[in-house]
mmCIF file of C-alpha atoms in Angstrom:
data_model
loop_
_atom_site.group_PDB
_atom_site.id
_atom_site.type_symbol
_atom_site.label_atom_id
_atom_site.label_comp_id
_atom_site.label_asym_id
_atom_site.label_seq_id
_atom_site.Cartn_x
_atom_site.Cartn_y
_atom_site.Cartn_z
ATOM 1 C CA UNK A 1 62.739 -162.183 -144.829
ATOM 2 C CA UNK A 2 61.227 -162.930 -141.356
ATOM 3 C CA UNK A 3 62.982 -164.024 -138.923
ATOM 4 C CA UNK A 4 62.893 -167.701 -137.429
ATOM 5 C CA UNK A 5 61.627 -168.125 -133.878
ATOM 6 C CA UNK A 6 62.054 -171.744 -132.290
ATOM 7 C CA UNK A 7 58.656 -173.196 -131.908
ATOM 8 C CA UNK A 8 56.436 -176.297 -130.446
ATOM 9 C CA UNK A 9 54.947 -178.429 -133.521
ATOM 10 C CA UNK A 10 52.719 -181.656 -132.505
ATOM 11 C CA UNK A 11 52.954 -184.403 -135.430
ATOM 12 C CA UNK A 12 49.378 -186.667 -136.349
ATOM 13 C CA UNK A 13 48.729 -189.981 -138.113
ATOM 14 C CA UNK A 14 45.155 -188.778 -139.011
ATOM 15 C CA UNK A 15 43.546 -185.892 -139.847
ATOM 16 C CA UNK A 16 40.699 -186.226 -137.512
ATOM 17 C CA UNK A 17 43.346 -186.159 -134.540
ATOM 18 C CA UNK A 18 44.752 -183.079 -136.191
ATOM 19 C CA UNK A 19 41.223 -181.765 -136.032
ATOM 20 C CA UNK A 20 40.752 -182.749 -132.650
ATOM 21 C CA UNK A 21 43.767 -181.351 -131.324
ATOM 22 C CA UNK A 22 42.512 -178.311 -132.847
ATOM 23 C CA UNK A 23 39.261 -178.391 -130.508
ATOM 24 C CA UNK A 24 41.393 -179.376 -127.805
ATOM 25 C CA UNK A 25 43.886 -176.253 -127.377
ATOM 26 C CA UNK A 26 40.391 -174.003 -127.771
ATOM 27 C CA UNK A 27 38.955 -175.593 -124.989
ATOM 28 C CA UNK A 28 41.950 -175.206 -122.854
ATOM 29 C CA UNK A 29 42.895 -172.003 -124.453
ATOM 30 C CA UNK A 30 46.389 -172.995 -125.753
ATOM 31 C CA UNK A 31 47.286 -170.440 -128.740
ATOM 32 C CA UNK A 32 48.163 -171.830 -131.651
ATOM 33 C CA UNK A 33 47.249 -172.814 -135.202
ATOM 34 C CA UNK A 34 47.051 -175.837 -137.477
ATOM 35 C CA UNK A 35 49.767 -175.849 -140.457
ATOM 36 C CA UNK A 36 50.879 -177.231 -143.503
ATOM 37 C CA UNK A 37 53.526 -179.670 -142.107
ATOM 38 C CA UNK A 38 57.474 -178.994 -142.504
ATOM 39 C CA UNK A 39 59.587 -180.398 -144.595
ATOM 40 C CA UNK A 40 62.218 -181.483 -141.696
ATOM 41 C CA UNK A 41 59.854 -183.901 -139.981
ATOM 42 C CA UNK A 42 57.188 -186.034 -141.302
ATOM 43 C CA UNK A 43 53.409 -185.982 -140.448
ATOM 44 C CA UNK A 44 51.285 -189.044 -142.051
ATOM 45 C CA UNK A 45 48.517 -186.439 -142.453
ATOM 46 C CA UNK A 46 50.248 -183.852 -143.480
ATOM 47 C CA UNK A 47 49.216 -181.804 -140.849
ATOM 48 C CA UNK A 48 50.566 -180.082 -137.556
ATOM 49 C CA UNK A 49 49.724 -177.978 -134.814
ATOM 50 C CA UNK A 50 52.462 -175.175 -134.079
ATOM 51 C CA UNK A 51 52.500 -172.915 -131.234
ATOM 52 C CA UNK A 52 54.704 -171.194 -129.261
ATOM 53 C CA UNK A 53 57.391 -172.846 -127.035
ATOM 54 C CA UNK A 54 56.140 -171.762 -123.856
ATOM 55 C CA UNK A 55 53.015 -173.526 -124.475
ATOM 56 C CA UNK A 56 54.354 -176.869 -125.012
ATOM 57 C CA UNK A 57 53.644 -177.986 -121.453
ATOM 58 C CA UNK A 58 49.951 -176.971 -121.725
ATOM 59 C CA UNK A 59 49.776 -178.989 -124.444
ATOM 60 C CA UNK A 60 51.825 -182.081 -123.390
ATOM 61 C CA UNK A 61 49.331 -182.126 -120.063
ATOM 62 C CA UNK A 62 46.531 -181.752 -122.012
ATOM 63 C CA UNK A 63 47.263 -183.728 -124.627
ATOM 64 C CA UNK A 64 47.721 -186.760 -121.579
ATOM 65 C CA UNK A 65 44.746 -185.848 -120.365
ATOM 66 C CA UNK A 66 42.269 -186.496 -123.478
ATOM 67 C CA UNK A 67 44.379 -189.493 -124.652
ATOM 68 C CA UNK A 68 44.968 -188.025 -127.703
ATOM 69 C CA UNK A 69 47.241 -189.960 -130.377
ATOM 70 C CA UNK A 70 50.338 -187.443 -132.346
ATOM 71 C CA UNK A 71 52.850 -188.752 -134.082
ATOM 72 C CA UNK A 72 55.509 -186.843 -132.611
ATOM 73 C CA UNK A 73 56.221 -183.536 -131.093
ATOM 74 C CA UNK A 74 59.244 -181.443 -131.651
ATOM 75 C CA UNK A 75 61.337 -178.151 -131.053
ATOM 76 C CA UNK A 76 61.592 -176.341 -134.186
ATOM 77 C CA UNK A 77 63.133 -172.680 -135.836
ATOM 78 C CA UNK A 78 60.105 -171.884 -137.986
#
């Protein structure tokens, strides 16, 4: 079984944002991946963006930055 690492995971109301955040991270080179999303929080889409926690200020900045709309963005062992 592997192990669980605590993680960054960004929350969306639409796909298209999911999508965009997506584009986002690649032009600001912020590793991570769009996933299925987990069963402890909710996503309207279904959708989330997980990377790793030391990324989560890139993202928060950039995220500000491009007025992007998320649902929610949490701290999680995934």
């Amino acid at each position: 079984m592997r192990e669980k690492t605590l993680r960054f995971v960004v929350t969306f109301h639409t796909t298209a944002d999911a999508m965009a955040m997506e584009k986002l991270c690649k032009k600001h080179s912020i590793i991570g991946k769009l996933i299925s999303a987990p069963r402890t929080i909710s996503a309207d889409c279904g959708i989330a963006w997980r990377s790793e926690l030391t990324e989560s200020e890139k993202i928060k900045c950039a995220v500000e930055q491009a007025g992007l709309e998320v649902q929610g963005m949490y701290e999680l062992e995934l």
